[in-house]
PDB file of C-alpha atoms in Angstrom:
ATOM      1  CA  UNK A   1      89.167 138.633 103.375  1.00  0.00           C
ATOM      2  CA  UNK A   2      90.835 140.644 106.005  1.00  0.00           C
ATOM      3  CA  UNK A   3      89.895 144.406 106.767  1.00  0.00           C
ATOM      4  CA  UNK A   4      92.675 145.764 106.261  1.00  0.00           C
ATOM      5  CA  UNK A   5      96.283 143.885 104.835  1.00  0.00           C
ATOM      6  CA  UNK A   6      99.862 144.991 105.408  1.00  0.00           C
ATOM      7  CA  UNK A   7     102.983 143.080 104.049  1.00  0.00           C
ATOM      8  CA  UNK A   8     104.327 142.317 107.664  1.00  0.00           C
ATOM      9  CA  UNK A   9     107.937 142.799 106.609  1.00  0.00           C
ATOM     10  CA  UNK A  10     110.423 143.093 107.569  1.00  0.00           C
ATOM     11  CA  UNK A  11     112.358 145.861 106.031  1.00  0.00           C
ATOM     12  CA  UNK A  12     115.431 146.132 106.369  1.00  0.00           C
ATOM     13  CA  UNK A  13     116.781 149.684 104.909  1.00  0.00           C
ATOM     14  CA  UNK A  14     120.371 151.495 105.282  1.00  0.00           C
ATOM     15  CA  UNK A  15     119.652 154.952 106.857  1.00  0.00           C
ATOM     16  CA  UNK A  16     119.109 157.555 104.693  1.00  0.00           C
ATOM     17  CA  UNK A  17     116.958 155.329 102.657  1.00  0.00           C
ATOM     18  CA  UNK A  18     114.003 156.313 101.598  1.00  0.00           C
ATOM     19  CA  UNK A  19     111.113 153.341 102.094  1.00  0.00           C
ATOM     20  CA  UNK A  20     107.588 152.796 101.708  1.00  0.00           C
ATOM     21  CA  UNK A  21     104.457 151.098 102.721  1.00  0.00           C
ATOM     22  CA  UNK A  22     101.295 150.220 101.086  1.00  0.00           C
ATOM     23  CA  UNK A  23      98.648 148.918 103.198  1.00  0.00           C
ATOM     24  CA  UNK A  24      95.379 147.554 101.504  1.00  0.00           C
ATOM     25  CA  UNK A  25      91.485 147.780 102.522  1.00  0.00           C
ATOM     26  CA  UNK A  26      88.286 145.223 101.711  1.00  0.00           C
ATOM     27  CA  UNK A  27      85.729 147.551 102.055  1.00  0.00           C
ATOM     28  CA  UNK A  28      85.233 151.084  99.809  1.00  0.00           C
ATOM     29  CA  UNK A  29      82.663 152.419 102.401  1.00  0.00           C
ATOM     30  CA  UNK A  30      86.043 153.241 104.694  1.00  0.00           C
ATOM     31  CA  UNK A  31      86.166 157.081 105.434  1.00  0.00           C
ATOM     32  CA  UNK A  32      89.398 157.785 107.235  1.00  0.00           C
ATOM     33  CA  UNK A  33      92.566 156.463 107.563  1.00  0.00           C
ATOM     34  CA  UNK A  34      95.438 156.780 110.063  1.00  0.00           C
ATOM     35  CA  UNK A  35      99.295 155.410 110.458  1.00  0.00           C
ATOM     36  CA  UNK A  36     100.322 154.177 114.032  1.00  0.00           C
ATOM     37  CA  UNK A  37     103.742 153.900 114.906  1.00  0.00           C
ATOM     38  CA  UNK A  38     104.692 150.815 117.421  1.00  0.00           C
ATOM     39  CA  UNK A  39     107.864 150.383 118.849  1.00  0.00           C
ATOM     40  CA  UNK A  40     108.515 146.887 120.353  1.00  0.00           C
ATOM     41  CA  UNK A  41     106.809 146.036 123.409  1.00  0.00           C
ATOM     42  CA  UNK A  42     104.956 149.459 123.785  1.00  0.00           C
ATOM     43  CA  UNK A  43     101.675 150.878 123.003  1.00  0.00           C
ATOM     44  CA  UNK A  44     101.060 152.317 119.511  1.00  0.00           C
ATOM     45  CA  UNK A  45     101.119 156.083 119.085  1.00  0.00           C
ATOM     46  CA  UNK A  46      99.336 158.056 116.413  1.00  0.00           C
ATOM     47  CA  UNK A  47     102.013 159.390 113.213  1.00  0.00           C
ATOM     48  CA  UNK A  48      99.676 160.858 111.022  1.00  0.00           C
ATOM     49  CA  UNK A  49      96.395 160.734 109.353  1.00  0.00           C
ATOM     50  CA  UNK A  50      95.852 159.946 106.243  1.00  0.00           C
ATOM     51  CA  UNK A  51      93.858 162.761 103.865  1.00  0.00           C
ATOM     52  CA  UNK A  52      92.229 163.034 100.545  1.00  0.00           C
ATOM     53  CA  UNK A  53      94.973 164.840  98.928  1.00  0.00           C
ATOM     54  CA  UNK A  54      97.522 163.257 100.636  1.00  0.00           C
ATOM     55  CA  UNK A  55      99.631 164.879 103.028  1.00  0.00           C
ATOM     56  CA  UNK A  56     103.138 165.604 104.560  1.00  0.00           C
ATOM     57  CA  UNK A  57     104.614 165.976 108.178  1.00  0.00           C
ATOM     58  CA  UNK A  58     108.459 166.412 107.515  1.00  0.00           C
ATOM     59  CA  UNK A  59     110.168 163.023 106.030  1.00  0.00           C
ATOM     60  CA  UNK A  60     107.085 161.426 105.996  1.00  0.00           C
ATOM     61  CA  UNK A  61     104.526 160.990 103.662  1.00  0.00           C
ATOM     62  CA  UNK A  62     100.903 159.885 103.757  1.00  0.00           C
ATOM     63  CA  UNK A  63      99.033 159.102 100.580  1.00  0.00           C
ATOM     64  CA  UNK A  64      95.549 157.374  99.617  1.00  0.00           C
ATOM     65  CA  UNK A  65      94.574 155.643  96.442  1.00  0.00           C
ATOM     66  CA  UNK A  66      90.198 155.524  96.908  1.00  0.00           C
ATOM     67  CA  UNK A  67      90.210 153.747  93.651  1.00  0.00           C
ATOM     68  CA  UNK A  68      92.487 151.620  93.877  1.00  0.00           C
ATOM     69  CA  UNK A  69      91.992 151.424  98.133  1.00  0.00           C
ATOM     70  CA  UNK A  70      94.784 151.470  99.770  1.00  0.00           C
ATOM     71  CA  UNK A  71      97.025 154.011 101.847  1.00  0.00           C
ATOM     72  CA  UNK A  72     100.960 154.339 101.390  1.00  0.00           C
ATOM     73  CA  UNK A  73     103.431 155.957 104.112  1.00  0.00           C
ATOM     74  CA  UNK A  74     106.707 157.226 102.310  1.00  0.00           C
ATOM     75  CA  UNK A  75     109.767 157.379 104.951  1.00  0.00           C
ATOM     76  CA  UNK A  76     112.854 159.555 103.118  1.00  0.00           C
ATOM     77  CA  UNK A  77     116.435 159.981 104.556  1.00  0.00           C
ATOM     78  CA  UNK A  78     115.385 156.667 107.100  1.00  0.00           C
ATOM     79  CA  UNK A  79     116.734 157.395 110.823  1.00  0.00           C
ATOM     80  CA  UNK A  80     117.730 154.772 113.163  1.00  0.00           C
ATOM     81  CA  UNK A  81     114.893 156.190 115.441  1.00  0.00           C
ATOM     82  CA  UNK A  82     112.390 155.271 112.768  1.00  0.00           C
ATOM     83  CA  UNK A  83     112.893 151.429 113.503  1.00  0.00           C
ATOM     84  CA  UNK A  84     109.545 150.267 114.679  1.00  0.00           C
ATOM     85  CA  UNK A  85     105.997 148.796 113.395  1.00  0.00           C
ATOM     86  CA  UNK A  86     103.845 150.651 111.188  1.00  0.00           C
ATOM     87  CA  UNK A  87     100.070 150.000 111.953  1.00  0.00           C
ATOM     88  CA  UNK A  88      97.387 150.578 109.263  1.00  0.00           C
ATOM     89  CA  UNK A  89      94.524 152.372 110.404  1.00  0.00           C
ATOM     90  CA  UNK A  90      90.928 152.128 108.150  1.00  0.00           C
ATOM     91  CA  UNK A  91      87.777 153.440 110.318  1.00  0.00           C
ATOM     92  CA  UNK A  92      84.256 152.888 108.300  1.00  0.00           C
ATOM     93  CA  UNK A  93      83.137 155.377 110.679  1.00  0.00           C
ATOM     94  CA  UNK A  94      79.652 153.956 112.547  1.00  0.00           C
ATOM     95  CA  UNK A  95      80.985 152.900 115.964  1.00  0.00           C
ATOM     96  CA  UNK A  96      84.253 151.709 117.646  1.00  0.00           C
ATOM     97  CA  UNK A  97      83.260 148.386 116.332  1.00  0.00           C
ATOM     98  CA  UNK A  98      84.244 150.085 112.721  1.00  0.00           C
ATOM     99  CA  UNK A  99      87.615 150.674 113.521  1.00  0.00           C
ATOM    100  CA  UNK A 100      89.720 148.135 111.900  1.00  0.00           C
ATOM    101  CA  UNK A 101      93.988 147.770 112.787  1.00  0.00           C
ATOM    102  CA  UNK A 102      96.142 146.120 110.226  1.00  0.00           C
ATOM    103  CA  UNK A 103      99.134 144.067 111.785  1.00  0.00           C
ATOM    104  CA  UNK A 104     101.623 146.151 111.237  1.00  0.00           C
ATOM    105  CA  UNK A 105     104.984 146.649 108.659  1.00  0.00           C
ATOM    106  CA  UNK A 106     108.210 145.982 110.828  1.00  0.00           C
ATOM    107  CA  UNK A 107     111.364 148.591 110.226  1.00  0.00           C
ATOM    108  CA  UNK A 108     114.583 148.054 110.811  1.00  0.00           C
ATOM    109  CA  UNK A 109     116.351 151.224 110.176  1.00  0.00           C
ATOM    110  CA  UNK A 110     120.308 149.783 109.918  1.00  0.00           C
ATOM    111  CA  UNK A 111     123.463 152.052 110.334  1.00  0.00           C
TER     112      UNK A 111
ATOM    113  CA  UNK B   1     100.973 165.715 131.875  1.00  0.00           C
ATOM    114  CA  UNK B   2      97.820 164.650 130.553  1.00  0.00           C
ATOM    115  CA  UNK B   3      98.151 160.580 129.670  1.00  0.00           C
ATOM    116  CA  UNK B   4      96.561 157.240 130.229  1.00  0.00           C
ATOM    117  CA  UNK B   5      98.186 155.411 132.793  1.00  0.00           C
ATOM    118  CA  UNK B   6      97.387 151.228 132.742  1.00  0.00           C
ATOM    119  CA  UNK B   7      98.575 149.385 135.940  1.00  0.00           C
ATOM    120  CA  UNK B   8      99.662 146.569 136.519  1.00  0.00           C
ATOM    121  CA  UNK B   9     102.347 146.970 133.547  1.00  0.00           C
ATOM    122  CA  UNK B  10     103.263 142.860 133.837  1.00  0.00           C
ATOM    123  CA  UNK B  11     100.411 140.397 135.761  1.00  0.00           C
ATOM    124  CA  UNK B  12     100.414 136.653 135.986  1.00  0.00           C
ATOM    125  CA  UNK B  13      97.602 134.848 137.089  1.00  0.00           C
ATOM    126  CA  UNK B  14      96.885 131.005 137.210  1.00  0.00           C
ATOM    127  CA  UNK B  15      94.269 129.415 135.278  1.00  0.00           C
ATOM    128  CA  UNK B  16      90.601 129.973 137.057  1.00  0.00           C
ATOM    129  CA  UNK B  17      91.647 133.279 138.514  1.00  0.00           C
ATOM    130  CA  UNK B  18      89.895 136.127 137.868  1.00  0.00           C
ATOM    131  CA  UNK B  19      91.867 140.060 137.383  1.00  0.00           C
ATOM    132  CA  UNK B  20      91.256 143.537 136.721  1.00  0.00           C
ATOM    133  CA  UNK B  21      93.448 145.565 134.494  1.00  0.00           C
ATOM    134  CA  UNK B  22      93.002 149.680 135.787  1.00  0.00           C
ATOM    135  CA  UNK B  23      93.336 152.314 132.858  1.00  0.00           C
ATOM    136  CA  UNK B  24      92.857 155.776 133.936  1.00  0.00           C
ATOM    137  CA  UNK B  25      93.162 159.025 132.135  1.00  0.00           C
ATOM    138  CA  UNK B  26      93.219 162.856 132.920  1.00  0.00           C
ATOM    139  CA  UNK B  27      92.504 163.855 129.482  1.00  0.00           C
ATOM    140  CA  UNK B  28      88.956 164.908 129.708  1.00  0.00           C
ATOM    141  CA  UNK B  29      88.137 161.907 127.084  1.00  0.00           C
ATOM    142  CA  UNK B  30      84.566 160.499 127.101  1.00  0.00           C
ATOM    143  CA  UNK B  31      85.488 157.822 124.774  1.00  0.00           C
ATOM    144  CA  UNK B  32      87.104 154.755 126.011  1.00  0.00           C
ATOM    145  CA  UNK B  33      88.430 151.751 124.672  1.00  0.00           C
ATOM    146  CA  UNK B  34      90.119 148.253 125.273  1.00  0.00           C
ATOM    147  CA  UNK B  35      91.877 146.067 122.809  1.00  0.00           C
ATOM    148  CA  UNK B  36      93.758 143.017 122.859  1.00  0.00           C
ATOM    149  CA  UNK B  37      97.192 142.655 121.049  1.00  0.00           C
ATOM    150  CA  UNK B  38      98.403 139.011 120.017  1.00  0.00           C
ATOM    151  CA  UNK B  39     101.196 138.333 117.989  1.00  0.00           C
ATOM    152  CA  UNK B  40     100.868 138.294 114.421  1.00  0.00           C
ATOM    153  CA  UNK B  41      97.132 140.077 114.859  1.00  0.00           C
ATOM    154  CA  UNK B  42      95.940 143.332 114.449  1.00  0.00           C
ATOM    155  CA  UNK B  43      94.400 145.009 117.717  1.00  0.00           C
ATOM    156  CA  UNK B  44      90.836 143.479 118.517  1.00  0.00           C
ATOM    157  CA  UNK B  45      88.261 145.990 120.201  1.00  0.00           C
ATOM    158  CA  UNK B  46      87.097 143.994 123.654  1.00  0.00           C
ATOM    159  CA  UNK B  47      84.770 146.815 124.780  1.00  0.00           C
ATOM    160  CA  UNK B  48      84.502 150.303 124.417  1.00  0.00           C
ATOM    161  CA  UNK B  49      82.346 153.300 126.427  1.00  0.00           C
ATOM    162  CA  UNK B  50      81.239 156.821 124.940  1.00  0.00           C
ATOM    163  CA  UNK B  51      80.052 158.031 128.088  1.00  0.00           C
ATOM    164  CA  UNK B  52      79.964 157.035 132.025  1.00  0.00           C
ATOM    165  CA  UNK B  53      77.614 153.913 133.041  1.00  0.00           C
ATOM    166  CA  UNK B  54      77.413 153.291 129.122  1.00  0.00           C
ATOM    167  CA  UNK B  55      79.714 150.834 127.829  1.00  0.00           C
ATOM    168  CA  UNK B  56      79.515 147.865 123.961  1.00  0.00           C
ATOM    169  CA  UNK B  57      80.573 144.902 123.318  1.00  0.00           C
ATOM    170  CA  UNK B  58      83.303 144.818 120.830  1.00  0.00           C
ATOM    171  CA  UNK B  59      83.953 141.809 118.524  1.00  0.00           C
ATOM    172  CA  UNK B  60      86.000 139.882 121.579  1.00  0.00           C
ATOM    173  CA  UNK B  61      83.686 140.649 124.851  1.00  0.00           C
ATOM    174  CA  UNK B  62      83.524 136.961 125.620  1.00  0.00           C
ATOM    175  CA  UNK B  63      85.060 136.350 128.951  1.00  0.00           C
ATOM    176  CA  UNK B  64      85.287 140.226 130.142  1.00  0.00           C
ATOM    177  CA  UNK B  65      83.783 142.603 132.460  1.00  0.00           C
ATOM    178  CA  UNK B  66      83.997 146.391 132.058  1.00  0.00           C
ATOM    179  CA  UNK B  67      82.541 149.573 134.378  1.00  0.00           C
ATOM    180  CA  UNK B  68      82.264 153.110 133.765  1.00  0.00           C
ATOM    181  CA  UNK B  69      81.498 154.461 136.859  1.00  0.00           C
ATOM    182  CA  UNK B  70      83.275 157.432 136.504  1.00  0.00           C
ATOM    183  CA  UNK B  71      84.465 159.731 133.405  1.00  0.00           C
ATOM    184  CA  UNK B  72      88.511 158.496 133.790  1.00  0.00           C
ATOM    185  CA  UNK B  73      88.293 155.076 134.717  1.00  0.00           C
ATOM    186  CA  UNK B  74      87.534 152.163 132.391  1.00  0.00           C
ATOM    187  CA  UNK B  75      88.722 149.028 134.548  1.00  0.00           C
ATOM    188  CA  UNK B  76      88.805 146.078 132.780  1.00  0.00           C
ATOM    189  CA  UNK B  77      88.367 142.525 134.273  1.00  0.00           C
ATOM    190  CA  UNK B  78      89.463 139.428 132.981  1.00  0.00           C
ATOM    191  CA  UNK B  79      87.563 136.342 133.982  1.00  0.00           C
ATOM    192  CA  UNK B  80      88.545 132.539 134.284  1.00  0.00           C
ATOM    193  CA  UNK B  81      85.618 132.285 130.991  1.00  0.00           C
ATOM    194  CA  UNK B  82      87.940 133.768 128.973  1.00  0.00           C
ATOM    195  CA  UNK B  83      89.733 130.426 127.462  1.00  0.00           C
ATOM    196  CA  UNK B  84      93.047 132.313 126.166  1.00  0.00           C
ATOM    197  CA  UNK B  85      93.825 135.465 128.228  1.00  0.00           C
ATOM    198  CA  UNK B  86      97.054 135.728 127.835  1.00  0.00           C
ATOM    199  CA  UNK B  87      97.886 139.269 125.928  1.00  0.00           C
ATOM    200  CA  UNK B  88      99.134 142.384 125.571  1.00  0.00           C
ATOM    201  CA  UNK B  89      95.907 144.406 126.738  1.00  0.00           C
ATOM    202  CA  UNK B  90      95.947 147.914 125.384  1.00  0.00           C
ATOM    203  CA  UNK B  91      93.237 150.934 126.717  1.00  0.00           C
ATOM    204  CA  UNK B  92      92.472 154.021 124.903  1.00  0.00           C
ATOM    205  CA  UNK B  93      90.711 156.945 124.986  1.00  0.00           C
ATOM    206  CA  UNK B  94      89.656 159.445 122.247  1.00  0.00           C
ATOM    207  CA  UNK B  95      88.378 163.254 121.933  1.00  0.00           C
ATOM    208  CA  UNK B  96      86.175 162.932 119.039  1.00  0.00           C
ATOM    209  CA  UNK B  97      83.744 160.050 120.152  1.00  0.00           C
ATOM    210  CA  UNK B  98      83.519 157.015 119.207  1.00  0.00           C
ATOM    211  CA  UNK B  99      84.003 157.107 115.936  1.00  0.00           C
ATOM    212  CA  UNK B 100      87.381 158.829 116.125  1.00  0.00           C
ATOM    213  CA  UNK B 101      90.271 157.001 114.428  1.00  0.00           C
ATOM    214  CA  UNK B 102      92.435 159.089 116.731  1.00  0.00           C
ATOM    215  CA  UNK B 103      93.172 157.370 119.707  1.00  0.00           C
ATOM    216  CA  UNK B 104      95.533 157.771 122.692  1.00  0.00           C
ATOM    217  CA  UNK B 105      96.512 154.662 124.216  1.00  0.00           C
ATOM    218  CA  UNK B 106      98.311 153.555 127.550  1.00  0.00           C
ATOM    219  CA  UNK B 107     101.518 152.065 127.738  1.00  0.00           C
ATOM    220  CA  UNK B 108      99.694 148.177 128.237  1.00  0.00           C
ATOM    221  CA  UNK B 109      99.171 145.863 130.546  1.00  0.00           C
ATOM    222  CA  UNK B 110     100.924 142.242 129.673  1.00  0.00           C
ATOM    223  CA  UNK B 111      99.198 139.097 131.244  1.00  0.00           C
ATOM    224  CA  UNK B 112     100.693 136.064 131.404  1.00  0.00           C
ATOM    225  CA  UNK B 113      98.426 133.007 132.563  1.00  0.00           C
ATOM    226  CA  UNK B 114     100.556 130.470 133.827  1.00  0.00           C
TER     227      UNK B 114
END
């Protein structure tokens, strides 16, 4: 069993949609969690981490579920500029060996 | 700015040819990484460095070479053992150590083995 699991999409959403990921983890001794953002052909870029309580920077939304482990990102009022691929993040902590990429949710934002 | 900056962007090499991949960075990181994007895969740790002259395997290392001779260069060579190099190679560098999910990467270096 993979790491980490992320439908691989895509999704295709009319802006001003609101959207959302789930991304899944194998292993419940995983301590933090982060969403990447890659657009095509470039190198991914850090959105937001992924807290306890959950937590918010503007239309986006970060949430975990320990219990149920996994980690959502909630995209409201979609812009075209959000089209890219949404990497899953899981780090067991312990080394660089411990940090563990999903392969990524496509977007396609649509006018 | 502060950044990482990976050179060559685009590199083709022919089979038994060895090539290094530069990454440099100017933000006072002592963590550094490489990984190794292929379609449909997640990123796959090749090596990685906490300090200078200190560098680890990570779960890929067959077929490369790193050095950490100094604090902002982590070159990365490719060698004619590595049976599949072509790739999207990504470096990174963090501020919290090694175990830092926070990374900053360069904009990639794509290899093409013709």
């Amino acid at each position: 069993r993979k790491e980490v699991e992320q439908d691989p999409g895509p999704f295709n959403v009319p802006e001003g949609a609101t959207v959302a990921f789930n991304c899944t983890y194998s292993n419940s001794a995983s301590q933090s969690f982060f969403w990447y953002r890659q657009d095509c052909r470039k190198e991914p870029k850090l959105l937001m981490s992924v807290y306890s309580s959950g937590n918010e920077d503007g239309r986006f939304t970060a949430q975990l579920n320990r219990a149920s482990q996994y980690i959502s990102l909630l995209i409201r009022d979609s812009k075209l500029s959000d089209s890219a691929t949404y990497l899953c993040v899981v780090n067991r902590l312990g080394g660089a060996n411990n940090l563990f990429f999903g392969t990524g949710t496509r977007l396609t934002v649509i006018p | 700015d502060g950044g990482i900056t990976q050179s060559p962007k685009y590199l083709f090499r022919k089979e038994g040819q060895n090539v290094t991949l530069s990454c440099e960075q100017n933000l006072n990181h002592d963590a550094m990484y490489w990984y190794r994007q292929d379609p449909g895969q997640g990123l796959r740790l090749i090596y990685y460095s906490q300090i200078v002259n200190d560098f680890q395997k990570g779960d890929i290392a067959e077929g490369y070479s790193v050095s950490r001779e100094k604090k902002e260069s982590f070159p990365l060579t490719v060698t004619s053992a590595q049976k599949n190099p072509t790739a999207f190679y990504l470096c990174a560098s963090s501020l919290q150590g090694w175990d830092s999910g926070e990374l900053f990467f360069g904009e990639g270096s794509r290899l093409t083995v013709l």
